[in-house]
Coordinates of C-alpha atoms in Angstrom, one line a residue:
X1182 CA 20.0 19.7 -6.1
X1183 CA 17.3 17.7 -7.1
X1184 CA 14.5 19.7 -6.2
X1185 CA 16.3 22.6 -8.4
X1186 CA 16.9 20.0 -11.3
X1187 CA 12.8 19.8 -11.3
X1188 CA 12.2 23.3 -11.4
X1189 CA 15.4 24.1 -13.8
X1190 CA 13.0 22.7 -16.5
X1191 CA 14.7 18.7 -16.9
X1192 CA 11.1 17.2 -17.7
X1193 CA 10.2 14.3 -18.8
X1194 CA 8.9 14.0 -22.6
X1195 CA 6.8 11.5 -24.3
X1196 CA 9.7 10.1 -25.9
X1197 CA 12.1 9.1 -23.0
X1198 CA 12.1 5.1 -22.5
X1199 CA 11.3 3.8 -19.6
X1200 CA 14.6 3.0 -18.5
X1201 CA 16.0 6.7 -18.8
X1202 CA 12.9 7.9 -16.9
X1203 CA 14.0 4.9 -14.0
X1204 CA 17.8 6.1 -14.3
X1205 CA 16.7 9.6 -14.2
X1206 CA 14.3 9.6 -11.7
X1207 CA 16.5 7.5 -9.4
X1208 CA 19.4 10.6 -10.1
X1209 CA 16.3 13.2 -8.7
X1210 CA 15.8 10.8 -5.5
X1211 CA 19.7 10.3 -4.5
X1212 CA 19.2 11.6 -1.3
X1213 CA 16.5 8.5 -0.2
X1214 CA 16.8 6.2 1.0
X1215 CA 15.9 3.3 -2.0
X1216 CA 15.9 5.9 -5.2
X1217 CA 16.8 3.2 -7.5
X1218 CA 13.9 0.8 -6.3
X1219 CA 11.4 4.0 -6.0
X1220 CA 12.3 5.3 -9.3
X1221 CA 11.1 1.9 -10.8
X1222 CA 7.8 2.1 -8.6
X1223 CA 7.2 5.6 -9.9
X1224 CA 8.0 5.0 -13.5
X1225 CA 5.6 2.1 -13.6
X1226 CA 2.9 3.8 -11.8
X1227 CA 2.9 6.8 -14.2
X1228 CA 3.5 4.3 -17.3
X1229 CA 0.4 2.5 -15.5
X1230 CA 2.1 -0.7 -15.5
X1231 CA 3.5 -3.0 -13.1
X1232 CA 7.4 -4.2 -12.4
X1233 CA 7.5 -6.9 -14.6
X1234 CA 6.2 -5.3 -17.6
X1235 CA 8.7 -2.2 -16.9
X1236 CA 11.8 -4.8 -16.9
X1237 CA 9.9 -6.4 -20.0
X1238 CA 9.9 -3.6 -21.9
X1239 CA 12.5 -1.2 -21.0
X1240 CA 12.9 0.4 -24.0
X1241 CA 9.4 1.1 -24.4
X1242 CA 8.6 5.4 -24.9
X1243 CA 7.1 6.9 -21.5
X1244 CA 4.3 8.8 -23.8
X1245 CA 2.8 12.0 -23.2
X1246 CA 0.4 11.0 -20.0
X1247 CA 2.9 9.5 -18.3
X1248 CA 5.3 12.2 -18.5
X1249 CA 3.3 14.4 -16.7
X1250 CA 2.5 12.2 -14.3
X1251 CA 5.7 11.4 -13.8
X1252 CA 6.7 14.8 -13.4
X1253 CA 4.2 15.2 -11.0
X1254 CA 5.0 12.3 -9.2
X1255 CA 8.6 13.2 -8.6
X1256 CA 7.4 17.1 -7.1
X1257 CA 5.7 15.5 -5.1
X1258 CA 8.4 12.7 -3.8
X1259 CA 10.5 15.7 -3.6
X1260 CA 8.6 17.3 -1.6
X1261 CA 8.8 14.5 0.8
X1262 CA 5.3 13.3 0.5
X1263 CA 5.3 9.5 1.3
X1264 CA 5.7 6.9 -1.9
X1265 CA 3.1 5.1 -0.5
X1266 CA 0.4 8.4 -0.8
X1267 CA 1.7 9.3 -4.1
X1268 CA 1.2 5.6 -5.6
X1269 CA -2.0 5.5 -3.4
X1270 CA -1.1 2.0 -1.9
X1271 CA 1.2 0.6 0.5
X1272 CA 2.4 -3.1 0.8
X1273 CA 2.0 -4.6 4.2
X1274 CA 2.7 -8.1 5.0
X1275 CA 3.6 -8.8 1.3
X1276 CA -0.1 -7.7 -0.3
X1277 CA -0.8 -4.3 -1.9
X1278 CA -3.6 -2.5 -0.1
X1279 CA -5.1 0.6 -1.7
X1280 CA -5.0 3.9 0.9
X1281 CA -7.7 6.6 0.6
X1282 CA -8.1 10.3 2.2
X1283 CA -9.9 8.5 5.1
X1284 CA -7.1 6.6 5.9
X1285 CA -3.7 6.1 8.1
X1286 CA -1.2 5.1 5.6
X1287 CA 0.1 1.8 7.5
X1288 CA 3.3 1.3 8.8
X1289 CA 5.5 -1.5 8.3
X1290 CA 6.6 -2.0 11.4
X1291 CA 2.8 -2.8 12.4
X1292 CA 3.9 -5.9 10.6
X1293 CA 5.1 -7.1 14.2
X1294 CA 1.2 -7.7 15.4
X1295 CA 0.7 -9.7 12.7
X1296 CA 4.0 -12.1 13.4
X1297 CA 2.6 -11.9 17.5
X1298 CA -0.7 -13.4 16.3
X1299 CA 0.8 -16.0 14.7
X1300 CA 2.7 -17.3 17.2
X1301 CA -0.2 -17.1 19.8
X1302 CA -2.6 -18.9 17.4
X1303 CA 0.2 -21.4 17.2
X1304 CA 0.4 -21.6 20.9
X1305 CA -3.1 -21.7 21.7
X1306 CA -4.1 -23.9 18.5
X1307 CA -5.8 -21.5 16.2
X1308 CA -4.7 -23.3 13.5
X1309 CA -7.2 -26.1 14.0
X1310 CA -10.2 -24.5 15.1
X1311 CA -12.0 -21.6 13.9
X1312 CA -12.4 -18.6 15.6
X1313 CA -13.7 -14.7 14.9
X1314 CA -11.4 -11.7 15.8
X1315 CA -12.3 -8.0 15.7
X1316 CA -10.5 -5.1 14.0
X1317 CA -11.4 -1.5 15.7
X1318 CA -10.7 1.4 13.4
X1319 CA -10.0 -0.6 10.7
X1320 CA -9.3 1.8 8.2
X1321 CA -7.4 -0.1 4.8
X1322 CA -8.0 -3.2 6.5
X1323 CA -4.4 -4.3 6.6
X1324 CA -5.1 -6.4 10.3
X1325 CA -8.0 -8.1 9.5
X1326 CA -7.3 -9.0 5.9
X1327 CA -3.8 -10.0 6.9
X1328 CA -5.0 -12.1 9.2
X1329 CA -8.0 -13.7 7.4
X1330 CA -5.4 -14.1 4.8
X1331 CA -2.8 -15.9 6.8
X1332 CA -5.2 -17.8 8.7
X1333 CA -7.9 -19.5 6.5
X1334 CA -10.4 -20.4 9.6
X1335 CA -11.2 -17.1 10.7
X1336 CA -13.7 -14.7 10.1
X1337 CA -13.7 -11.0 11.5
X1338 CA -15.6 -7.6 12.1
X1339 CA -14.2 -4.5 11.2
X1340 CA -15.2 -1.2 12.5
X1341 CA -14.5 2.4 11.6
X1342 CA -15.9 5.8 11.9
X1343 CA -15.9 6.6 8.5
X1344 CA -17.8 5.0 5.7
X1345 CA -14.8 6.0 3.2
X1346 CA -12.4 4.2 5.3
X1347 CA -14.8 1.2 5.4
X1348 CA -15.5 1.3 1.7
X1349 CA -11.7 1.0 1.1
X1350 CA -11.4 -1.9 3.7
X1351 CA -14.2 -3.6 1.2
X1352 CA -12.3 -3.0 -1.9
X1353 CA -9.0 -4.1 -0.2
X1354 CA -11.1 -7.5 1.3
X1355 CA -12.5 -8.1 -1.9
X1356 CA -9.6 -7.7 -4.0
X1357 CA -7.9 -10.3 -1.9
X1358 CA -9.8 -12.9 -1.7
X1359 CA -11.1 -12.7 1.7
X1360 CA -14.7 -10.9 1.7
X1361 CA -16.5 -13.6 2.1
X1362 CA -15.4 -13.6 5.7
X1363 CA -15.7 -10.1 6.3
X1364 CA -18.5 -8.1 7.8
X1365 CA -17.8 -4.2 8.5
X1366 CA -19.3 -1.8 10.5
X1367 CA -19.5 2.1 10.6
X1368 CA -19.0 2.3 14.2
X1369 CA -16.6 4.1 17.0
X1370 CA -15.2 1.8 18.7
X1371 CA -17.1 -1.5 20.0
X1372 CA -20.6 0.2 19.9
X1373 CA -23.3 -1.6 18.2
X1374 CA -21.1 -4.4 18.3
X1375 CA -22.8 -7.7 19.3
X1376 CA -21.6 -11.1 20.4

């Protein structure tokens, strides 16, 4: 049903508010699991604006780019490509990491290594000392930055065989505040890796 409503001609026009576009979309995704909340991510990502200015403003008009992109968007969704590639980032461990063609789009569930590191460097006392930890096949980054971000004493390597990849890492590291800590290398595996 929804993947005919898109093709039966319901676009979306320049002069839809926001919160039709959210209500509509959210009617085109009924059979997902969150269409409400992905409507809203969608809307704002086409509208090239984040939540809070969507709630701010919900009567604001769409306008002509986003409308397409929207429409866009939604084949896509429909098409059950994941949010996370559409929006080209995916949230992991409550920070927004950008994904690229080089890249695995990262699960959630990998959130469980992070929550297992935590509680080792609890038991073993990584909290007051610093130590260095090593990230094979980085790709976005989400291990490493995670954990330079949850734990403020460590530095890391990252490896990956692709420069993309490792250029995304660097953006992702960078835009959260923990690149200073960094060092990545285009590598397979551990080799060329020293120390």
């Amino acid at each position: 049903m929804p993947e005919a409503s898109m093709r039966s001609g319901h676009k979306f026009a320049a002069e839809d508010s926001l919160a039709d576009a959210v209500v509509r979309s959210a009617a085109m995704l009924a059979g997902f699991d969150e269409p409400r909340r992905e409507a809203r991510r969608l809307v704002a990502a086409a509208a090239e604006m984040d939540a809070a200015q969507l709630i701010a403003a919900p009567d604001s008009k769409l306008g002509a780019p986003a409308a397409l992109r929207l429409d866009e968007f939604l084949v896509r969704r429909l098409a059950h490509e994941p949010l996370s590639r559409i929006l080209g980032s995916r949230e992991f461990f409550g920070r927004e990491f950008a994904l690229s063609s080089e890249t695995l789009d990262p699960r959630p569930d990998t959130e469980v290594l992070i929550e297992a590191a935590k509680e080792l460097a609890h038991e073993e006392g990584w909290y007051d000392r610093p130590f260095h930890l090593i990230d094979v096949g980085t790709g976005t980054g989400i291990l490493a930055i995670t954990m330079l971000a949850e734990f403020s004493n460590a530095t890391a390597l990252a490896t990956d065989i692709s420069a993309q990849a490792l250029a995304t890492a660097q953006s992702n590291a960078e835009r959260l505040g923990v690149a200073d800590r960094i060092r990545f290398l285009e590598a397979r595996s551990l080799k060329g890796v020293e120390g």
